Steps between C-alpha positions, in 0.01 A plus 500: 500500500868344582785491217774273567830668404806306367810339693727680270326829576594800738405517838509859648382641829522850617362648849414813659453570890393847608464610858381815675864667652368609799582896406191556264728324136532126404724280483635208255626211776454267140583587183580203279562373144656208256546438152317737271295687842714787643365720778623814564389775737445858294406803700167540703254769619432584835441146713499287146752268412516420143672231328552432128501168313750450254535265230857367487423259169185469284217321559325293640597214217308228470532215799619818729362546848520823689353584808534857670361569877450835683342575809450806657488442906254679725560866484777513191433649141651310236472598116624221256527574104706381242827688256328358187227308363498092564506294154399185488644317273534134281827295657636135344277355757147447406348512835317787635659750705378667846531808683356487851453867702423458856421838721418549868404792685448498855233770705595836425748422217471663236610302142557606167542242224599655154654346264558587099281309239544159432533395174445160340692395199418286194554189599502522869295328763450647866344466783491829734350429880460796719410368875427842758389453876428790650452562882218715569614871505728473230482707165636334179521635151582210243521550130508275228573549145553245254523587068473226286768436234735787401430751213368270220554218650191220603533440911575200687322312742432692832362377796426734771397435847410796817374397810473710809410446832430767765509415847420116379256545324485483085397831352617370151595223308546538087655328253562625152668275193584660167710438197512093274345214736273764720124438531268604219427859509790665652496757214133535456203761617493377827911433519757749366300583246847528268661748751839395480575594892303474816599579868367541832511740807413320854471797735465371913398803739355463815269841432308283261347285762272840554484662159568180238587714175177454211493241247536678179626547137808713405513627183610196252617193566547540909248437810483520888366247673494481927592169634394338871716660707660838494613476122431568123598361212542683175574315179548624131639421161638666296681509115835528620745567876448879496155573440447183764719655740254871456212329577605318807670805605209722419234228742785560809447824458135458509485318840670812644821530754585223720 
């Protein structure tokens, strides 16, 4: 599902380049940002580079377009997360707004996408695409967390896209819309089930190919489920951010050390 974003709105773009050093680390060769997305390198561990996305105004407002890319070359460890959590928010325009992710990993990268929650406003109306390609070999670990409307507050409209590819080939493709002007039964049995946040943990390791980790249950509101390919997907709801952020931490755990 497309939204077409306003003239008057932002346009952002921020980018991320990570490549093996050549002495066992990883280096940033690109490290970009505009408008309201700052990068900025913190410190790593070990080989891992890690970068932090910073929000230098609020939003995205409606009619906004932002669009952040990282790869992670053959050989390099890159871990991406964010200072704060991303509000989406009503603008003056009434158009839709969008915030595109794009990640690559090439074979033996290693790629860590983590991000605080996402949180859609009354009034608001975004689109989120998340576009991976992953060359065979590669590990990712993506999570997603998105809470609808603040404390007390009814949600916006929340589109949310994830598609990943590994070595070509589509292991997963899911769409999920929320919030005023979503399909019937977002917030149903079989939807939300009035669980006020939801999230997801994609999980890439080439030691899956031989041991693919068990469908199964955990505890309330949170399953695994193995994909085609060396990955899992957990997803779970939850009543609020923390106790969502327990349970998805609480199925890593579960899958055991990377």
């Amino acid at each position: 599902m497309d939204r077409v974003t306003a003239p008057g709105g932002v346009r952002a773009r921020a980018r991320v380049l990570a490549r093996a050093d050549g002495r066992g680390g990883t280096s940033l060769p690109v490290l970009e940002g505009e408008g309201p997305l700052a990068v900025r390198r913190t410190r790593g561990s070990g080989a891992e580079a890690r970068v932090m996305l910073v929000g230098a105004m609020s939003g995205p407002l409606g009619g906004d377009h932002f669009t952040v890319t990282a790869e992670a070359a053959p050989g390099a460890r890159l871990r991406v997360g964010s200072a704060a959590a991303t509000l989406a928010l009503p603008g003056q325009e009434k158009a839709g707004s969008r915030y595109d992710v794009r990640l690559t990993a090439g074979e033996g990268a290693d790629l860590r996408w983590l991000p605080e929650q996402l949180i859609s406003a009354r009034g608001s109306d975004l689109y989120v695409g998340t576009r991976v390609d992953l060359a065979a070999g590669a590990r990712l670990l993506l999570r997603e967390e998105q809470v609808l409307g603040r404390v007390g507050e009814e949600p916006g409209r929340l589109t949310s896209r994830l598609t990943v590819r590994i070595d070509g080939r589509c292991v997963l493709d899911q769409e999920l819309a929320c919030g005023p002007g979503a399909p019937g039964g977002w917030d149903g049995p079989a939807g939300l089930a009035g669980h006020r946040a939801v999230g997801q943990l994609v999980v890439v390791r080439p030691g899956f190919a031989a041991e693919p980790p068990a469908a199964r249950v955990l505890g309330e509101g949170a399953a695994v489920m193995p994909l085609a390919g060396p990955a899992a997907l957990v997803t779970a709801v939850a009543p609020d951010a923390l106790r969502l952020r327990r349970l998805l931490d609480g199925a890593l755990a579960s899958l055991g050390r990377d």
